[in-house]
PDB file of C-alpha atoms in Angstrom:
ATOM      1  CA  MET A 296      84.494 139.662 -47.436  1.00 68.00           C
ATOM      2  CA  THR A 297      83.835 137.866 -44.157  1.00 86.00           C
ATOM      3  CA  GLN A 298      86.818 135.582 -44.841  1.00 91.00           C
ATOM      4  CA  LEU A 299      89.140 138.446 -45.665  1.00 92.00           C
ATOM      5  CA  LYS A 300      88.062 140.249 -42.524  1.00 90.00           C
ATOM      6  CA  HIS A 301      88.837 137.173 -40.443  1.00 91.00           C
ATOM      7  CA  GLN A 302      92.236 136.984 -42.143  1.00 87.00           C
ATOM      8  CA  ALA A 303      92.994 140.624 -41.266  1.00 90.00           C
ATOM      9  CA  GLN A 304      91.846 140.023 -37.674  1.00 91.00           C
ATOM     10  CA  ALA A 305      94.109 136.957 -37.377  1.00 89.00           C
ATOM     11  CA  LEU A 306      97.065 139.133 -38.722  1.00 88.00           C
ATOM     12  CA  LYS A 307      96.070 141.769 -36.170  1.00 90.00           C
ATOM     13  CA  LEU A 308      96.026 144.550 -38.816  1.00 92.00           C
ATOM     14  CA  HIS A 309      94.107 146.944 -36.598  1.00 92.00           C
ATOM     15  CA  GLY A 310      94.705 150.015 -38.761  1.00 93.00           C
ATOM     16  CA  LEU A 311      93.241 148.284 -41.792  1.00 90.00           C
ATOM     17  CA  LEU A 312      90.286 146.923 -39.758  1.00 91.00           C
ATOM     18  CA  ALA A 313      89.575 150.520 -38.459  1.00 92.00           C
ATOM     19  CA  HIS A 314      89.014 151.572 -42.089  1.00 92.00           C
ATOM     20  CA  TRP A 315      87.534 148.266 -43.227  1.00 92.00           C
ATOM     21  CA  SER A 316      84.359 149.799 -44.716  1.00 91.00           C
ATOM     22  CA  GLU A 317      86.556 152.005 -46.940  1.00 91.00           C
ATOM     23  CA  VAL A 318      88.790 149.249 -48.302  1.00 91.00           C
ATOM     24  CA  GLN A 319      86.684 146.032 -48.279  1.00 91.00           C
ATOM     25  CA  ASP A 320      85.698 146.408 -51.928  1.00 89.00           C
ATOM     26  CA  GLN A 321      89.167 147.113 -53.158  1.00 91.00           C
ATOM     27  CA  PRO A 322      90.600 144.570 -55.711  1.00 91.00           C
ATOM     28  CA  TRP A 323      94.026 144.684 -54.068  1.00 93.00           C
ATOM     29  CA  LEU A 324      92.835 143.745 -50.547  1.00 92.00           C
ATOM     30  CA  ALA A 325      93.093 139.930 -50.908  1.00 90.00           C
ATOM     31  CA  ARG A 326      96.582 140.096 -52.461  1.00 92.00           C
ATOM     32  CA  LEU A 327      97.728 142.559 -49.684  1.00 91.00           C
ATOM     33  CA  LEU A 328      96.548 140.098 -46.963  1.00 90.00           C
ATOM     34  CA  ASP A 329      98.226 137.147 -48.677  1.00 91.00           C
ATOM     35  CA  TRP A 330     101.509 139.040 -49.014  1.00 90.00           C
ATOM     36  CA  GLU A 331     101.325 139.914 -45.293  1.00 89.00           C
ATOM     37  CA  GLN A 332     100.592 136.254 -44.277  1.00 86.00           C
ATOM     38  CA  GLN A 333     103.419 134.923 -46.447  1.00 87.00           C
ATOM     39  CA  GLU A 334     105.966 137.371 -45.135  1.00 86.00           C
ATOM     40  CA  ARG A 335     105.045 136.745 -41.497  1.00 87.00           C
ATOM     41  CA  ALA A 336     105.290 132.990 -42.097  1.00 81.00           C
ATOM     42  CA  ARG A 337     108.752 133.414 -43.719  1.00 83.00           C
ATOM     43  CA  ARG A 338     110.066 135.638 -40.956  1.00 86.00           C
ATOM     44  CA  GLY A 339     108.621 133.309 -38.285  1.00 79.00           C
ATOM     45  CA  LEU A 340     110.429 130.380 -39.824  1.00 85.00           C
ATOM     46  CA  GLU A 341     113.703 132.249 -39.985  1.00 88.00           C
ATOM     47  CA  ARG A 342     113.285 133.223 -36.309  1.00 91.00           C
ATOM     48  CA  ARG A 343     112.549 129.617 -35.235  1.00 86.00           C
ATOM     49  CA  LEU A 344     115.522 128.253 -37.092  1.00 91.00           C
ATOM     50  CA  ARG A 345     117.800 130.930 -35.647  1.00 93.00           C
ATOM     51  CA  SER A 346     116.588 130.218 -32.122  1.00 91.00           C
ATOM     52  CA  ALA A 347     116.910 126.445 -32.635  1.00 94.00           C
ATOM     53  CA  ARG A 348     120.683 126.635 -32.875  1.00 93.00           C
ATOM     54  CA  LEU A 349     121.002 123.595 -35.108  1.00 96.00           C
ATOM     55  CA  GLY A 350     124.117 124.689 -36.920  1.00 93.00           C
ATOM     56  CA  ALA A 351     125.263 122.937 -40.038  1.00 90.00           C
ATOM     57  CA  PHE A 352     124.127 119.358 -40.564  1.00 94.00           C
ATOM     58  CA  LYS A 353     123.714 116.823 -43.273  1.00 93.00           C
ATOM     59  CA  PRO A 354     120.181 116.347 -44.704  1.00 95.00           C
ATOM     60  CA  LEU A 355     118.384 113.108 -44.207  1.00 95.00           C
ATOM     61  CA  ALA A 356     118.913 112.280 -47.933  1.00 93.00           C
ATOM     62  CA  ASP A 357     122.680 111.887 -47.117  1.00 91.00           C
ATOM     63  CA  PHE A 358     122.079 109.261 -44.395  1.00 92.00           C
ATOM     64  CA  ASP A 359     123.406 105.868 -45.598  1.00 89.00           C
ATOM     65  CA  PHE A 360     120.685 103.429 -44.357  1.00 91.00           C
ATOM     66  CA  SER A 361     122.783 100.488 -45.627  1.00 89.00           C
ATOM     67  CA  TRP A 362     125.569 101.236 -43.140  1.00 88.00           C
ATOM     68  CA  PRO A 363     123.944 100.587 -39.700  1.00 91.00           C
ATOM     69  CA  LYS A 364     123.692  96.989 -38.677  1.00 92.00           C
ATOM     70  CA  LYS A 365     120.369  97.751 -36.967  1.00 94.00           C
ATOM     71  CA  ILE A 366     117.859 100.652 -37.496  1.00 96.00           C
ATOM     72  CA  ASP A 367     114.127 100.523 -37.635  1.00 97.00           C
ATOM     73  CA  ARG A 368     113.441 102.427 -40.873  1.00 96.00           C
ATOM     74  CA  PRO A 369     109.619 102.389 -40.522  1.00 97.00           C
ATOM     75  CA  GLN A 370     109.870 103.683 -37.029  1.00 98.00           C
ATOM     76  CA  LEU A 371     112.214 106.471 -38.205  1.00 97.00           C
ATOM     77  CA  ASP A 372     109.903 107.416 -41.048  1.00 97.00           C
ATOM     78  CA  ASP A 373     106.998 107.566 -38.540  1.00 98.00           C
ATOM     79  CA  LEU A 374     109.014 109.878 -36.349  1.00 98.00           C
ATOM     80  CA  PHE A 375     109.240 112.419 -39.170  1.00 98.00           C
ATOM     81  CA  ARG A 376     105.447 112.624 -39.210  1.00 98.00           C
ATOM     82  CA  LEU A 377     105.851 114.469 -35.860  1.00 98.00           C
ATOM     83  CA  GLU A 378     102.876 112.992 -34.186  1.00 97.00           C
ATOM     84  CA  TRP A 379     104.964 112.503 -31.036  1.00 97.00           C
ATOM     85  CA  LEU A 380     105.452 116.286 -30.938  1.00 97.00           C
ATOM     86  CA  GLN A 381     101.649 116.770 -30.649  1.00 95.00           C
ATOM     87  CA  THR A 382     101.332 114.126 -27.849  1.00 96.00           C
ATOM     88  CA  ALA A 383     104.383 115.284 -25.855  1.00 96.00           C
ATOM     89  CA  THR A 384     105.999 111.880 -26.421  1.00 98.00           C
ATOM     90  CA  ASN A 385     109.780 111.949 -25.763  1.00 98.00           C
ATOM     91  CA  VAL A 386     112.140 110.544 -28.475  1.00 98.00           C
ATOM     92  CA  VAL A 387     115.441 108.781 -27.397  1.00 98.00           C
ATOM     93  CA  LEU A 388     118.013 107.861 -30.046  1.00 98.00           C
ATOM     94  CA  VAL A 389     120.375 105.225 -28.564  1.00 97.00           C
ATOM     95  CA  GLY A 390     123.525 103.889 -30.253  1.00 95.00           C
ATOM     96  CA  PRO A 391     127.280 103.899 -30.259  1.00 94.00           C
ATOM     97  CA  ASN A 392     129.398 106.805 -31.404  1.00 91.00           C
ATOM     98  CA  GLY A 393     129.308 107.766 -35.069  1.00 91.00           C
ATOM     99  CA  VAL A 394     126.138 106.034 -36.202  1.00 93.00           C
ATOM    100  CA  GLY A 395     124.252 109.259 -37.047  1.00 93.00           C
ATOM    101  CA  LYS A 396     122.275 110.058 -33.884  1.00 96.00           C
ATOM    102  CA  THR A 397     122.987 113.782 -33.892  1.00 96.00           C
ATOM    103  CA  MET A 398     122.374 113.990 -37.645  1.00 96.00           C
ATOM    104  CA  LEU A 399     119.002 112.351 -37.308  1.00 97.00           C
ATOM    105  CA  ALA A 400     118.096 114.470 -34.234  1.00 98.00           C
ATOM    106  CA  LYS A 401     118.931 117.736 -36.138  1.00 98.00           C
ATOM    107  CA  ASN A 402     116.855 116.602 -39.073  1.00 98.00           C
ATOM    108  CA  LEU A 403     113.947 115.841 -36.778  1.00 98.00           C
ATOM    109  CA  ALA A 404     114.348 119.190 -35.082  1.00 98.00           C
ATOM    110  CA  HIS A 405     114.550 121.002 -38.344  1.00 97.00           C
ATOM    111  CA  GLN A 406     111.280 119.280 -39.496  1.00 97.00           C
ATOM    112  CA  ALA A 407     109.643 120.384 -36.241  1.00 97.00           C
ATOM    113  CA  ALA A 408     110.723 123.991 -36.847  1.00 96.00           C
ATOM    114  CA  LEU A 409     109.310 123.825 -40.398  1.00 95.00           C
ATOM    115  CA  ALA A 410     106.067 122.596 -38.950  1.00 95.00           C
ATOM    116  CA  GLY A 411     105.874 125.723 -36.685  1.00 95.00           C
ATOM    117  CA  ALA A 412     107.235 124.382 -33.456  1.00 97.00           C
ATOM    118  CA  SER A 413     109.713 126.365 -31.336  1.00 97.00           C
ATOM    119  CA  VAL A 414     112.948 124.271 -30.941  1.00 98.00           C
ATOM    120  CA  ARG A 415     116.164 124.572 -28.908  1.00 98.00           C
ATOM    121  CA  PHE A 416     119.167 122.405 -29.386  1.00 98.00           C
ATOM    122  CA  PHE A 417     121.835 121.865 -26.661  1.00 98.00           C
ATOM    123  CA  THR A 418     124.363 119.258 -25.712  1.00 97.00           C
ATOM    124  CA  VAL A 419     123.606 117.720 -22.360  1.00 97.00           C
ATOM    125  CA  SER A 420     126.789 119.116 -20.860  1.00 97.00           C
ATOM    126  CA  GLU A 421     125.908 122.607 -22.153  1.00 97.00           C
ATOM    127  CA  MET A 422     122.601 122.574 -20.391  1.00 98.00           C
ATOM    128  CA  LEU A 423     123.649 120.961 -17.173  1.00 97.00           C
ATOM    129  CA  ASN A 424     126.772 123.178 -16.743  1.00 96.00           C
ATOM    130  CA  THR A 425     124.630 126.273 -17.462  1.00 97.00           C
ATOM    131  CA  LEU A 426     122.131 125.232 -14.749  1.00 97.00           C
ATOM    132  CA  ALA A 427     124.929 124.234 -12.224  1.00 96.00           C
ATOM    133  CA  GLU A 428     126.542 127.667 -12.666  1.00 96.00           C
ATOM    134  CA  GLN A 429     123.478 129.471 -11.283  1.00 95.00           C
ATOM    135  CA  LEU A 430     124.372 130.984  -7.941  1.00 91.00           C
ATOM    136  CA  SER A 431     120.861 131.790  -6.660  1.00 96.00           C
ATOM    137  CA  SER A 432     117.623 129.892  -6.537  1.00 95.00           C
ATOM    138  CA  ALA A 433     115.922 132.727  -8.533  1.00 96.00           C
ATOM    139  CA  SER A 434     118.451 132.593 -11.400  1.00 96.00           C
ATOM    140  CA  LEU A 435     118.227 128.755 -11.367  1.00 97.00           C
ATOM    141  CA  HIS A 436     114.432 128.977 -11.596  1.00 96.00           C
ATOM    142  CA  ARG A 437     114.718 131.358 -14.542  1.00 97.00           C
ATOM    143  CA  LYS A 438     117.195 129.064 -16.397  1.00 97.00           C
ATOM    144  CA  ILE A 439     115.103 125.977 -15.846  1.00 97.00           C
ATOM    145  CA  ALA A 440     112.125 127.905 -17.186  1.00 97.00           C
ATOM    146  CA  PHE A 441     114.208 128.852 -20.200  1.00 97.00           C
ATOM    147  CA  PHE A 442     114.955 125.192 -20.988  1.00 97.00           C
ATOM    148  CA  CYS A 443     111.313 124.261 -20.456  1.00 97.00           C
ATOM    149  CA  ARG A 444     109.888 126.966 -22.717  1.00 97.00           C
ATOM    150  CA  PRO A 445     110.400 125.585 -26.266  1.00 97.00           C
ATOM    151  CA  GLN A 446     107.933 123.148 -27.664  1.00 98.00           C
ATOM    152  CA  LEU A 447     110.770 120.843 -28.424  1.00 98.00           C
ATOM    153  CA  LEU A 448     114.006 120.548 -26.426  1.00 98.00           C
ATOM    154  CA  VAL A 449     116.806 118.613 -28.071  1.00 98.00           C
ATOM    155  CA  LEU A 450     119.574 117.325 -25.766  1.00 98.00           C
ATOM    156  CA  ASP A 451     122.562 115.743 -27.509  1.00 97.00           C
ATOM    157  CA  GLU A 452     125.395 113.472 -26.362  1.00 96.00           C
ATOM    158  CA  LEU A 453     124.288 112.106 -23.022  1.00 97.00           C
ATOM    159  CA  GLY A 454     126.847 109.436 -21.906  1.00 95.00           C
ATOM    160  CA  TYR A 455     130.063 110.982 -23.274  1.00 91.00           C
ATOM    161  CA  LEU A 456     130.868 112.628 -19.867  1.00 93.00           C
ATOM    162  CA  SER A 457     130.054 111.736 -16.305  1.00 93.00           C
ATOM    163  CA  TYR A 458     128.257 114.067 -13.882  1.00 94.00           C
ATOM    164  CA  ASP A 459     127.767 114.364 -10.100  1.00 93.00           C
ATOM    165  CA  SER A 460     124.416 113.935  -8.314  1.00 93.00           C
ATOM    166  CA  ARG A 461     123.622 117.565  -8.570  1.00 94.00           C
ATOM    167  CA  HIS A 462     123.653 117.462 -12.430  1.00 95.00           C
ATOM    168  CA  ALA A 463     121.433 114.374 -12.242  1.00 95.00           C
ATOM    169  CA  ASP A 464     118.984 116.283 -10.072  1.00 95.00           C
ATOM    170  CA  LEU A 465     119.002 119.156 -12.544  1.00 97.00           C
ATOM    171  CA  LEU A 466     118.357 117.080 -15.454  1.00 97.00           C
ATOM    172  CA  PHE A 467     115.622 115.304 -13.502  1.00 96.00           C
ATOM    173  CA  GLU A 468     114.035 118.691 -12.767  1.00 96.00           C
ATOM    174  CA  VAL A 469     113.871 119.644 -16.493  1.00 97.00           C
ATOM    175  CA  VAL A 470     112.550 116.181 -17.510  1.00 97.00           C
ATOM    176  CA  SER A 471     109.874 116.455 -14.769  1.00 96.00           C
ATOM    177  CA  ARG A 472     108.760 119.975 -15.671  1.00 96.00           C
ATOM    178  CA  ARG A 473     108.342 119.023 -19.373  1.00 97.00           C
ATOM    179  CA  TYR A 474     106.757 115.644 -18.510  1.00 95.00           C
ATOM    180  CA  LEU A 475     103.499 115.045 -20.409  1.00 92.00           C
ATOM    181  CA  GLN A 476     103.543 118.647 -21.616  1.00 95.00           C
ATOM    182  CA  ARG A 477     106.435 119.190 -24.016  1.00 97.00           C
ATOM    183  CA  PRO A 478     108.690 116.525 -25.413  1.00 98.00           C
ATOM    184  CA  ILE A 479     112.452 115.995 -25.202  1.00 98.00           C
ATOM    185  CA  LEU A 480     114.525 114.617 -28.080  1.00 98.00           C
ATOM    186  CA  LEU A 481     117.669 113.036 -26.621  1.00 98.00           C
ATOM    187  CA  THR A 482     120.603 111.240 -28.100  1.00 98.00           C
ATOM    188  CA  THR A 483     122.729 108.931 -25.959  1.00 97.00           C
ATOM    189  CA  ASN A 484     125.450 106.343 -26.507  1.00 96.00           C
ATOM    190  CA  LYS A 485     124.510 104.526 -23.257  1.00 96.00           C
ATOM    191  CA  PRO A 486     121.675 102.045 -22.808  1.00 95.00           C
ATOM    192  CA  PHE A 487     119.394 103.030 -19.898  1.00 95.00           C
ATOM    193  CA  ALA A 488     120.872 100.324 -17.676  1.00 94.00           C
ATOM    194  CA  GLU A 489     124.250 102.121 -17.901  1.00 95.00           C
ATOM    195  CA  TRP A 490     123.065 105.618 -16.964  1.00 95.00           C
ATOM    196  CA  SER A 491     124.165 105.047 -13.432  1.00 93.00           C
ATOM    197  CA  GLU A 492     127.770 105.232 -14.868  1.00 93.00           C
ATOM    198  CA  VAL A 493     126.966 108.644 -16.329  1.00 95.00           C
ATOM    199  CA  PHE A 494     125.564 109.866 -12.967  1.00 94.00           C
ATOM    200  CA  PRO A 495     127.467 107.802 -10.348  1.00 92.00           C
ATOM    201  CA  ASN A 496     126.037 107.991  -6.771  1.00 84.00           C
ATOM    202  CA  ALA A 497     122.956 109.844  -7.984  1.00 87.00           C
ATOM    203  CA  SER A 498     119.824 108.581  -6.283  1.00 88.00           C
ATOM    204  CA  SER A 499     117.538 110.121  -8.957  1.00 91.00           C
ATOM    205  CA  VAL A 500     118.814 108.092 -11.925  1.00 93.00           C
ATOM    206  CA  VAL A 501     116.118 105.381 -11.790  1.00 92.00           C
ATOM    207  CA  THR A 502     113.308 107.855 -11.434  1.00 94.00           C
ATOM    208  CA  LEU A 503     114.858 109.963 -14.185  1.00 95.00           C
ATOM    209  CA  VAL A 504     114.890 107.163 -16.631  1.00 95.00           C
ATOM    210  CA  ASP A 505     111.367 106.070 -15.619  1.00 95.00           C
ATOM    211  CA  ARG A 506     109.993 109.576 -16.138  1.00 95.00           C
ATOM    212  CA  LEU A 507     111.762 110.042 -19.487  1.00 96.00           C
ATOM    213  CA  VAL A 508     110.666 106.717 -21.034  1.00 94.00           C
ATOM    214  CA  HIS A 509     107.252 106.477 -19.516  1.00 94.00           C
ATOM    215  CA  ARG A 510     105.880 108.015 -22.742  1.00 94.00           C
ATOM    216  CA  SER A 511     108.594 107.697 -25.327  1.00 97.00           C
ATOM    217  CA  GLU A 512     109.764 106.404 -28.683  1.00 97.00           C
ATOM    218  CA  VAL A 513     113.107 104.710 -28.349  1.00 97.00           C
ATOM    219  CA  LEU A 514     115.010 104.247 -31.654  1.00 98.00           C
ATOM    220  CA  ALA A 515     117.990 101.938 -31.229  1.00 97.00           C
ATOM    221  CA  ILE A 516     120.802 102.084 -33.764  1.00 96.00           C
ATOM    222  CA  ALA A 517     123.555  99.559 -33.932  1.00 94.00           C
ATOM    223  CA  GLY A 518     126.689  99.543 -36.090  1.00 89.00           C
ATOM    224  CA  ASP A 519     130.262 100.770 -36.609  1.00 86.00           C
ATOM    225  CA  SER A 520     131.227 104.434 -36.661  1.00 84.00           C
ATOM    226  CA  TYR A 521     130.307 105.960 -39.979  1.00 77.00           C
ATOM    227  CA  ARG A 522     132.637 108.957 -39.284  1.00 72.00           C
ATOM    228  CA  LEU A 523     135.531 106.450 -38.901  1.00 76.00           C
ATOM    229  CA  LYS A 524     134.563 104.828 -42.252  1.00 70.00           C
ATOM    230  CA  GLU A 525     134.521 108.294 -43.917  1.00 73.00           C
ATOM    231  CA  SER A 526     137.884 109.150 -42.337  1.00 75.00           C
ATOM    232  CA  LYS A 527     139.439 105.985 -43.699  1.00 75.00           C
ATOM    233  CA  GLU A 528     137.985 106.576 -47.236  1.00 77.00           C
ATOM    234  CA  LEU A 529     139.347 110.196 -47.221  1.00 78.00           C
ATOM    235  CA  ALA A 530     142.780 108.923 -46.134  1.00 79.00           C
ATOM    236  CA  ARG A 531     142.801 106.371 -48.962  1.00 78.00           C
ATOM    237  CA  GLN A 532     141.773 109.096 -51.528  1.00 80.00           C
ATOM    238  CA  ARG A 533     144.556 111.356 -50.316  1.00 82.00           C
ATOM    239  CA  ALA A 534     147.059 108.492 -50.450  1.00 77.00           C
ATOM    240  CA  ARG A 535     146.007 107.712 -54.092  1.00 79.00           C
ATOM    241  CA  ARG A 536     146.358 111.379 -55.034  1.00 81.00           C
ATOM    242  CA  ARG A 537     149.860 111.631 -53.504  1.00 80.00           C
ATOM    243  CA  ALA A 538     150.819 108.351 -55.286  1.00 78.00           C
ATOM    244  CA  ALA A 539     149.587 109.711 -58.600  1.00 80.00           C
ATOM    245  CA  ARG A 540     151.574 112.812 -58.273  1.00 81.00           C
ATOM    246  CA  LYS A 541     154.781 110.831 -57.662  1.00 75.00           C
ATOM    247  CA  THR A 542     154.141 108.755 -60.860  1.00 67.00           C
ATOM    248  CA  PRO A 543     156.447 110.078 -63.676  1.00 63.00           C
TER     249      PRO A 543
END
């Protein structure tokens, strides 16, 4: 009975608790509390996945580990244990275009949401442009707080576009506010030494990189574009089908 009452208190079923002496011996009580707990867990997961904005993505089972020329499989497996999420350790996936960085980032984010963490997924340009559009310090403060709120912030595709020094300062602000408190999962096609090309003339780049990687896991992936490989394979399949239709 004590355990059931603690369960009802955790679920904040105040109406039930107000009449506890009347219902505590009922045989249906334990099942009712389990139903309530399971339904709240289901709805909570749906809410977290909806807020995460992950969209459609291939599951990890579809990742072809034989394709990259370099990927640390044990390190990746360890990342899926999510210990870095508990220690506010950033994760940076570095590699050229088309090697599966976004796919891996979305699978990690999905796993974090399943584990109960609040997650938000944005491209770097989406976040920085949103922040740069704020016309007052108050609205900028609110937007920065919005990006700092989730337990895991996923930032995709740093390096595909270049930004001015204001954008660099805004990214530094978000990284600094989350520093040692809540992790960032970031994908980039640029090694850290080339980030000055992404943010030319920005004085905060060195400090930004230092703050981001001070406590981080960096997973480097090398290889040719898997998307280009798939595109060529699909083109060959279409050509074979067209040739077969022409055959009398």
